[in-house]
Every structure is written in C-alpha cells, then in structure tokens.
Amino acid sequence: MSSEATVGVPADPPRAADGFDAFYRAMAPRLVVLGRAITGSTAVAEEVAQEALFVAHRRWTKVATLDRPDLWVRRVAANRCISIWRRRAVEHRANQRYERSAGTAVPDPAAELGDDALWAEVRRLPQRQAAALTMHYVDQLTTAEIAAVLGCRSSTVQTHLARGRATLAERLSAHEEDPRRG
C-alpha cells in the first residue's frame, strides 16, 4: 500500500500500533488535502498538517489509545483551519471597511490562488459545510466519522452535506451561465 493517500479512494485508517512514524506518513497527505480544501492555500494546509501532527506526537501516549486517532488529528487540523478561516474573514471585512473609507481597492488574496470554480465555491461555504463536504468526498469518511471530527451529531453532518451540495449546485450553475461571475 502506498504511503500517500489517494484522493477519492477510501483507505484503512492508520493504526496506532504501527507507531507514530507510520501514522504520520499516512495522515500528513490527508491533512494537507483537508486543509487545502478549507483554506485554499497549500502552504497554509501544510503548516496546519504539521501543527496537528506535532500536537499528536506530543500527546502520542494518549492519542495512540484512542479507537480512531486519525479522527482526532483530523479534528485538530479542521479546528485550526476554521480558526485561520475566521481570522481571514475578520481581516477581509476590515479591509473592506478600509477600502470604503479610503476609496482604494484592497485585493482579495483568495482571487490570486487560481483555483477552479468548485474549490473556490467550497471555500465560500460556511466552515462546517466546507469541512464536511471535503471529508466526505475527498477522504471518503462516513457521516459518523465526520461527526466525530466536527464534534456534532451525524444528523447535523447530513444537514451540512445537503445544504452544502444545494448551495454548490446553485452557485456552480450560475458560473456556467456567466463564467465572469465570482
């Protein structure tokens, strides 16, 4: 089995019994994919993955005893991504207020990423919807596993998935009708 996660292909969760090094090799690429989908930045995603795995290593004696340490480390990474996302939203609103008061244009850093329309729209979703969709479609996690990561019920995850899909369908159809729309 390859040490890299294949996008869209469910993989067996890494086992703590195999040791932290094996856990790290199995989880690092998965956490980067999750972080990239939420934040839109590979660099930020790599940093978040490193931070989450650092915390897991520091607490390995406890984390290794969990039934699913992979879900625990995903939760750490997802929470960190959401914190970064919130900070960016606050900064963006502050920039918009400044732009309105100063009459100057402040560029949106997300516009420079060059991502395709789908992932750009995923990042515009509410944080938990984006995280749920990413974990469901990229990591092939079940609703119960996503619920464990997000700290909510499976029914809440199903709601996040349904609302996220509906919003994406609406926004992406608008992109097809007018590709200049952003």
PDB file of C-alpha atoms in Angstrom:
ATOM      1  CA  MET A   1       0.000   0.000   0.000  1.00  0.00           C
ATOM      2  CA  SER A   2       1.300   3.445  -0.888  1.00  0.00           C
ATOM      3  CA  SER A   3       2.148   5.813   1.934  1.00  0.00           C
ATOM      4  CA  GLU A   4       0.303   8.626   0.156  1.00  0.00           C
ATOM      5  CA  ALA A   5      -3.463   8.990   0.356  1.00  0.00           C
ATOM      6  CA  THR A   6      -5.218   8.694  -2.977  1.00  0.00           C
ATOM      7  CA  VAL A   7      -7.913  11.317  -3.324  1.00  0.00           C
ATOM      8  CA  GLY A   8     -11.399   9.866  -3.513  1.00  0.00           C
ATOM      9  CA  VAL A   9     -10.294   6.348  -2.569  1.00  0.00           C
ATOM     10  CA  PRO A  10     -11.148   5.252   0.945  1.00  0.00           C
ATOM     11  CA  ALA A  11      -8.152   3.931   2.825  1.00  0.00           C
ATOM     12  CA  ASP A  12      -7.988   1.972   6.012  1.00  0.00           C
ATOM     13  CA  PRO A  13      -7.372   4.294   8.933  1.00  0.00           C
ATOM     14  CA  PRO A  14      -3.788   4.210  10.179  1.00  0.00           C
ATOM     15  CA  ARG A  15      -3.276   2.052  13.239  1.00  0.00           C
ATOM     16  CA  ALA A  16      -1.622   3.492  16.324  1.00  0.00           C
ATOM     17  CA  ALA A  17       0.013   0.107  16.896  1.00  0.00           C
ATOM     18  CA  ASP A  18       2.171   0.726  13.808  1.00  0.00           C
ATOM     19  CA  GLY A  19       3.819   3.661  15.591  1.00  0.00           C
ATOM     20  CA  PHE A  20       3.833   7.396  15.146  1.00  0.00           C
ATOM     21  CA  ASP A  21       6.071   7.379  12.051  1.00  0.00           C
ATOM     22  CA  ALA A  22       3.603   5.220  10.117  1.00  0.00           C
ATOM     23  CA  PHE A  23       0.706   7.309  11.439  1.00  0.00           C
ATOM     24  CA  TYR A  24       2.480  10.473  10.286  1.00  0.00           C
ATOM     25  CA  ARG A  25       3.176   9.097   6.794  1.00  0.00           C
ATOM     26  CA  ALA A  26      -0.453   8.017   6.405  1.00  0.00           C
ATOM     27  CA  MET A  27      -2.055  11.172   7.785  1.00  0.00           C
ATOM     28  CA  ALA A  28       0.141  14.023   6.529  1.00  0.00           C
ATOM     29  CA  PRO A  29      -1.112  13.957   2.905  1.00  0.00           C
ATOM     30  CA  ARG A  30      -4.721  13.536   4.040  1.00  0.00           C
ATOM     31  CA  LEU A  31      -4.486  16.507   6.376  1.00  0.00           C
ATOM     32  CA  VAL A  32      -2.936  18.651   3.643  1.00  0.00           C
ATOM     33  CA  VAL A  33      -5.848  17.827   1.309  1.00  0.00           C
ATOM     34  CA  LEU A  34      -8.353  18.691   4.044  1.00  0.00           C
ATOM     35  CA  GLY A  35      -6.559  21.923   4.910  1.00  0.00           C
ATOM     36  CA  ARG A  36      -6.199  22.970   1.274  1.00  0.00           C
ATOM     37  CA  ALA A  37      -9.896  22.452   0.646  1.00  0.00           C
ATOM     38  CA  ILE A  38     -10.842  24.543   3.660  1.00  0.00           C
ATOM     39  CA  THR A  39      -8.245  27.334   3.454  1.00  0.00           C
ATOM     40  CA  GLY A  40      -7.473  27.406  -0.271  1.00  0.00           C
ATOM     41  CA  SER A  41      -3.741  27.517   0.347  1.00  0.00           C
ATOM     42  CA  THR A  42      -1.328  24.620   0.040  1.00  0.00           C
ATOM     43  CA  ALA A  43       1.222  26.428   2.207  1.00  0.00           C
ATOM     44  CA  VAL A  44      -1.297  27.027   4.996  1.00  0.00           C
ATOM     45  CA  ALA A  45      -2.587  23.458   4.653  1.00  0.00           C
ATOM     46  CA  GLU A  46       0.923  22.049   5.020  1.00  0.00           C
ATOM     47  CA  GLU A  47       1.504  24.207   8.093  1.00  0.00           C
ATOM     48  CA  VAL A  48      -1.801  23.112   9.636  1.00  0.00           C
ATOM     49  CA  ALA A  49      -0.985  19.452   8.940  1.00  0.00           C
ATOM     50  CA  GLN A  50       2.412  19.853  10.614  1.00  0.00           C
ATOM     51  CA  GLU A  51       0.854  21.573  13.628  1.00  0.00           C
ATOM     52  CA  ALA A  52      -1.823  18.890  14.031  1.00  0.00           C
ATOM     53  CA  LEU A  53       0.723  16.098  13.742  1.00  0.00           C
ATOM     54  CA  PHE A  54       3.050  17.896  16.169  1.00  0.00           C
ATOM     55  CA  VAL A  55       0.251  18.006  18.740  1.00  0.00           C
ATOM     56  CA  ALA A  56      -0.478  14.323  18.066  1.00  0.00           C
ATOM     57  CA  HIS A  57       3.199  13.448  18.560  1.00  0.00           C
ATOM     58  CA  ARG A  58       3.420  15.449  21.770  1.00  0.00           C
ATOM     59  CA  ARG A  59       0.352  13.601  23.114  1.00  0.00           C
ATOM     60  CA  TRP A  60       1.038  10.277  21.382  1.00  0.00           C
ATOM     61  CA  THR A  61       0.772   8.127  24.526  1.00  0.00           C
ATOM     62  CA  LYS A  62      -2.821   9.340  24.930  1.00  0.00           C
ATOM     63  CA  VAL A  63      -3.711   9.673  21.225  1.00  0.00           C
ATOM     64  CA  ALA A  64      -2.445   6.153  20.476  1.00  0.00           C
ATOM     65  CA  THR A  65      -5.010   4.721  22.898  1.00  0.00           C
ATOM     66  CA  LEU A  66      -7.971   6.241  21.032  1.00  0.00           C
ATOM     67  CA  ASP A  67     -10.114   3.981  18.856  1.00  0.00           C
ATOM     68  CA  ARG A  68      -9.581   6.296  15.870  1.00  0.00           C
ATOM     69  CA  PRO A  69      -6.541   8.552  16.326  1.00  0.00           C
ATOM     70  CA  ASP A  70      -6.956   9.583  12.681  1.00  0.00           C
ATOM     71  CA  LEU A  71     -10.282  11.240  13.501  1.00  0.00           C
ATOM     72  CA  TRP A  72      -8.730  13.026  16.465  1.00  0.00           C
ATOM     73  CA  VAL A  73      -5.901  14.510  14.388  1.00  0.00           C
ATOM     74  CA  ARG A  74      -8.359  15.491  11.632  1.00  0.00           C
ATOM     75  CA  ARG A  75     -10.384  17.353  14.230  1.00  0.00           C
ATOM     76  CA  VAL A  76      -7.283  19.213  15.414  1.00  0.00           C
ATOM     77  CA  ALA A  77      -6.470  20.158  11.802  1.00  0.00           C
ATOM     78  CA  ALA A  78     -10.058  21.127  10.951  1.00  0.00           C
ATOM     79  CA  ASN A  79     -10.340  23.309  14.061  1.00  0.00           C
ATOM     80  CA  ARG A  80      -7.072  25.052  13.188  1.00  0.00           C
ATOM     81  CA  CYS A  81      -8.256  25.633   9.605  1.00  0.00           C
ATOM     82  CA  ILE A  82     -11.534  27.062  10.840  1.00  0.00           C
ATOM     83  CA  SER A  83      -9.635  29.421  13.165  1.00  0.00           C
ATOM     84  CA  ILE A  84      -7.492  30.590  10.252  1.00  0.00           C
ATOM     85  CA  TRP A  85     -10.607  30.981   8.091  1.00  0.00           C
ATOM     86  CA  ARG A  86     -12.307  33.079  10.752  1.00  0.00           C
ATOM     87  CA  ARG A  87      -9.246  35.296  11.133  1.00  0.00           C
ATOM     88  CA  ARG A  88      -9.115  35.800   7.356  1.00  0.00           C
ATOM     89  CA  ALA A  89     -12.810  36.706   7.301  1.00  0.00           C
ATOM     90  CA  VAL A  90     -12.246  39.325  10.004  1.00  0.00           C
ATOM     91  CA  GLU A  91      -9.247  40.694   8.087  1.00  0.00           C
ATOM     92  CA  HIS A  92     -11.247  40.766   4.849  1.00  0.00           C
ATOM     93  CA  ARG A  93     -14.105  42.685   6.492  1.00  0.00           C
ATOM     94  CA  ALA A  94     -11.592  45.131   7.986  1.00  0.00           C
ATOM     95  CA  ASN A  95     -10.019  45.597   4.548  1.00  0.00           C
ATOM     96  CA  GLN A  96     -13.452  46.214   3.034  1.00  0.00           C
ATOM     97  CA  ARG A  97     -14.212  48.854   5.676  1.00  0.00           C
ATOM     98  CA  TYR A  98     -10.848  50.478   4.987  1.00  0.00           C
ATOM     99  CA  GLU A  99     -11.451  50.314   1.243  1.00  0.00           C
ATOM    100  CA  ARG A 100     -14.828  52.033   1.620  1.00  0.00           C
ATOM    101  CA  SER A 101     -13.429  54.733   3.898  1.00  0.00           C
ATOM    102  CA  ALA A 102     -10.221  55.363   1.916  1.00  0.00           C
ATOM    103  CA  GLY A 103     -11.682  54.827  -1.541  1.00  0.00           C
ATOM    104  CA  THR A 104      -8.893  52.407  -2.520  1.00  0.00           C
ATOM    105  CA  ALA A 105      -9.126  48.845  -3.747  1.00  0.00           C
ATOM    106  CA  VAL A 106      -7.664  46.148  -1.491  1.00  0.00           C
ATOM    107  CA  PRO A 107      -7.022  42.928  -3.429  1.00  0.00           C
ATOM    108  CA  ASP A 108      -8.627  39.730  -2.191  1.00  0.00           C
ATOM    109  CA  PRO A 109      -5.809  37.193  -1.643  1.00  0.00           C
ATOM    110  CA  ALA A 110      -8.179  34.328  -2.494  1.00  0.00           C
ATOM    111  CA  ALA A 111      -8.591  35.725  -6.000  1.00  0.00           C
ATOM    112  CA  GLU A 112      -4.878  35.118  -6.665  1.00  0.00           C
ATOM    113  CA  LEU A 113      -4.993  31.396  -5.905  1.00  0.00           C
ATOM    114  CA  GLY A 114      -6.065  30.356  -9.396  1.00  0.00           C
ATOM    115  CA  ASP A 115      -8.271  27.528  -8.101  1.00  0.00           C
ATOM    116  CA  ASP A 116     -11.022  26.029 -10.159  1.00  0.00           C
ATOM    117  CA  ALA A 117     -14.579  27.181  -9.574  1.00  0.00           C
ATOM    118  CA  LEU A 118     -15.578  24.196  -7.436  1.00  0.00           C
ATOM    119  CA  TRP A 119     -12.977  24.636  -4.697  1.00  0.00           C
ATOM    120  CA  ALA A 120     -13.364  28.397  -4.761  1.00  0.00           C
ATOM    121  CA  GLU A 121     -17.074  27.903  -4.092  1.00  0.00           C
ATOM    122  CA  VAL A 122     -16.422  25.259  -1.417  1.00  0.00           C
ATOM    123  CA  ARG A 123     -14.335  27.814   0.465  1.00  0.00           C
ATOM    124  CA  ARG A 124     -17.219  30.317   0.284  1.00  0.00           C
ATOM    125  CA  LEU A 125     -19.495  27.881   2.134  1.00  0.00           C
ATOM    126  CA  PRO A 126     -19.935  28.067   5.897  1.00  0.00           C
ATOM    127  CA  GLN A 127     -16.906  26.448   7.527  1.00  0.00           C
ATOM    128  CA  ARG A 128     -18.564  23.283   8.769  1.00  0.00           C
ATOM    129  CA  GLN A 129     -20.269  22.662   5.414  1.00  0.00           C
ATOM    130  CA  ALA A 130     -16.929  23.022   3.621  1.00  0.00           C
ATOM    131  CA  ALA A 131     -15.193  20.740   6.102  1.00  0.00           C
ATOM    132  CA  ALA A 132     -17.972  18.125   5.937  1.00  0.00           C
ATOM    133  CA  LEU A 133     -18.034  18.107   2.123  1.00  0.00           C
ATOM    134  CA  THR A 134     -14.252  17.825   1.949  1.00  0.00           C
ATOM    135  CA  MET A 135     -14.057  14.957   4.427  1.00  0.00           C
ATOM    136  CA  HIS A 136     -16.973  13.183   2.747  1.00  0.00           C
ATOM    137  CA  TYR A 137     -15.859  13.462  -0.876  1.00  0.00           C
ATOM    138  CA  VAL A 138     -12.083  13.667  -0.604  1.00  0.00           C
ATOM    139  CA  ASP A 139     -11.372  11.408   2.372  1.00  0.00           C
ATOM    140  CA  GLN A 140     -14.477   9.239   1.922  1.00  0.00           C
ATOM    141  CA  LEU A 141     -15.330   9.486   5.636  1.00  0.00           C
ATOM    142  CA  THR A 142     -18.740   8.355   6.838  1.00  0.00           C
ATOM    143  CA  THR A 143     -21.150  10.806   8.427  1.00  0.00           C
ATOM    144  CA  ALA A 144     -20.381   9.246  11.830  1.00  0.00           C
ATOM    145  CA  GLU A 145     -16.649   9.800  11.319  1.00  0.00           C
ATOM    146  CA  ILE A 146     -17.196  13.383  10.180  1.00  0.00           C
ATOM    147  CA  ALA A 147     -19.440  13.950  13.196  1.00  0.00           C
ATOM    148  CA  ALA A 148     -16.620  12.756  15.456  1.00  0.00           C
ATOM    149  CA  VAL A 149     -14.197  15.168  13.787  1.00  0.00           C
ATOM    150  CA  LEU A 150     -16.563  18.152  13.921  1.00  0.00           C
ATOM    151  CA  GLY A 151     -17.952  17.332  17.355  1.00  0.00           C
ATOM    152  CA  CYS A 152     -21.592  17.145  16.294  1.00  0.00           C
ATOM    153  CA  ARG A 153     -24.293  14.568  15.514  1.00  0.00           C
ATOM    154  CA  SER A 154     -24.448  12.511  12.315  1.00  0.00           C
ATOM    155  CA  SER A 155     -27.766  14.165  11.502  1.00  0.00           C
ATOM    156  CA  THR A 156     -26.065  17.564  11.697  1.00  0.00           C
ATOM    157  CA  VAL A 157     -23.384  16.345   9.288  1.00  0.00           C
ATOM    158  CA  GLN A 158     -26.117  15.159   6.909  1.00  0.00           C
ATOM    159  CA  THR A 159     -27.672  18.624   7.088  1.00  0.00           C
ATOM    160  CA  HIS A 160     -24.286  20.268   6.403  1.00  0.00           C
ATOM    161  CA  LEU A 161     -23.766  17.960   3.409  1.00  0.00           C
ATOM    162  CA  ALA A 162     -27.242  18.566   1.977  1.00  0.00           C
ATOM    163  CA  ARG A 163     -27.072  22.336   2.383  1.00  0.00           C
ATOM    164  CA  GLY A 164     -23.532  22.471   1.029  1.00  0.00           C
ATOM    165  CA  ARG A 165     -24.460  20.406  -2.035  1.00  0.00           C
ATOM    166  CA  ALA A 166     -27.515  22.570  -2.711  1.00  0.00           C
ATOM    167  CA  THR A 167     -25.539  25.798  -2.400  1.00  0.00           C
ATOM    168  CA  LEU A 168     -22.744  24.469  -4.617  1.00  0.00           C
ATOM    169  CA  ALA A 169     -25.216  23.300  -7.251  1.00  0.00           C
ATOM    170  CA  GLU A 170     -26.829  26.738  -7.326  1.00  0.00           C
ATOM    171  CA  ARG A 171     -23.549  28.653  -7.413  1.00  0.00           C
ATOM    172  CA  LEU A 172     -21.863  26.398  -9.958  1.00  0.00           C
ATOM    173  CA  SER A 173     -24.852  26.553 -12.301  1.00  0.00           C
ATOM    174  CA  ALA A 174     -24.593  30.351 -12.060  1.00  0.00           C
ATOM    175  CA  HIS A 175     -20.899  30.050 -13.030  1.00  0.00           C
ATOM    176  CA  GLU A 176     -21.846  28.011 -16.093  1.00  0.00           C
ATOM    177  CA  GLU A 177     -24.404  30.616 -17.137  1.00  0.00           C
ATOM    178  CA  ASP A 178     -21.976  33.519 -16.606  1.00  0.00           C
ATOM    179  CA  PRO A 179     -18.317  32.476 -16.193  1.00  0.00           C
ATOM    180  CA  ARG A 180     -17.362  36.051 -15.220  1.00  0.00           C
ATOM    181  CA  ARG A 181     -19.465  35.726 -12.086  1.00  0.00           C
ATOM    182  CA  GLY A 182     -17.357  35.196  -8.971  1.00  0.00           C
TER     183      GLY A 182
END
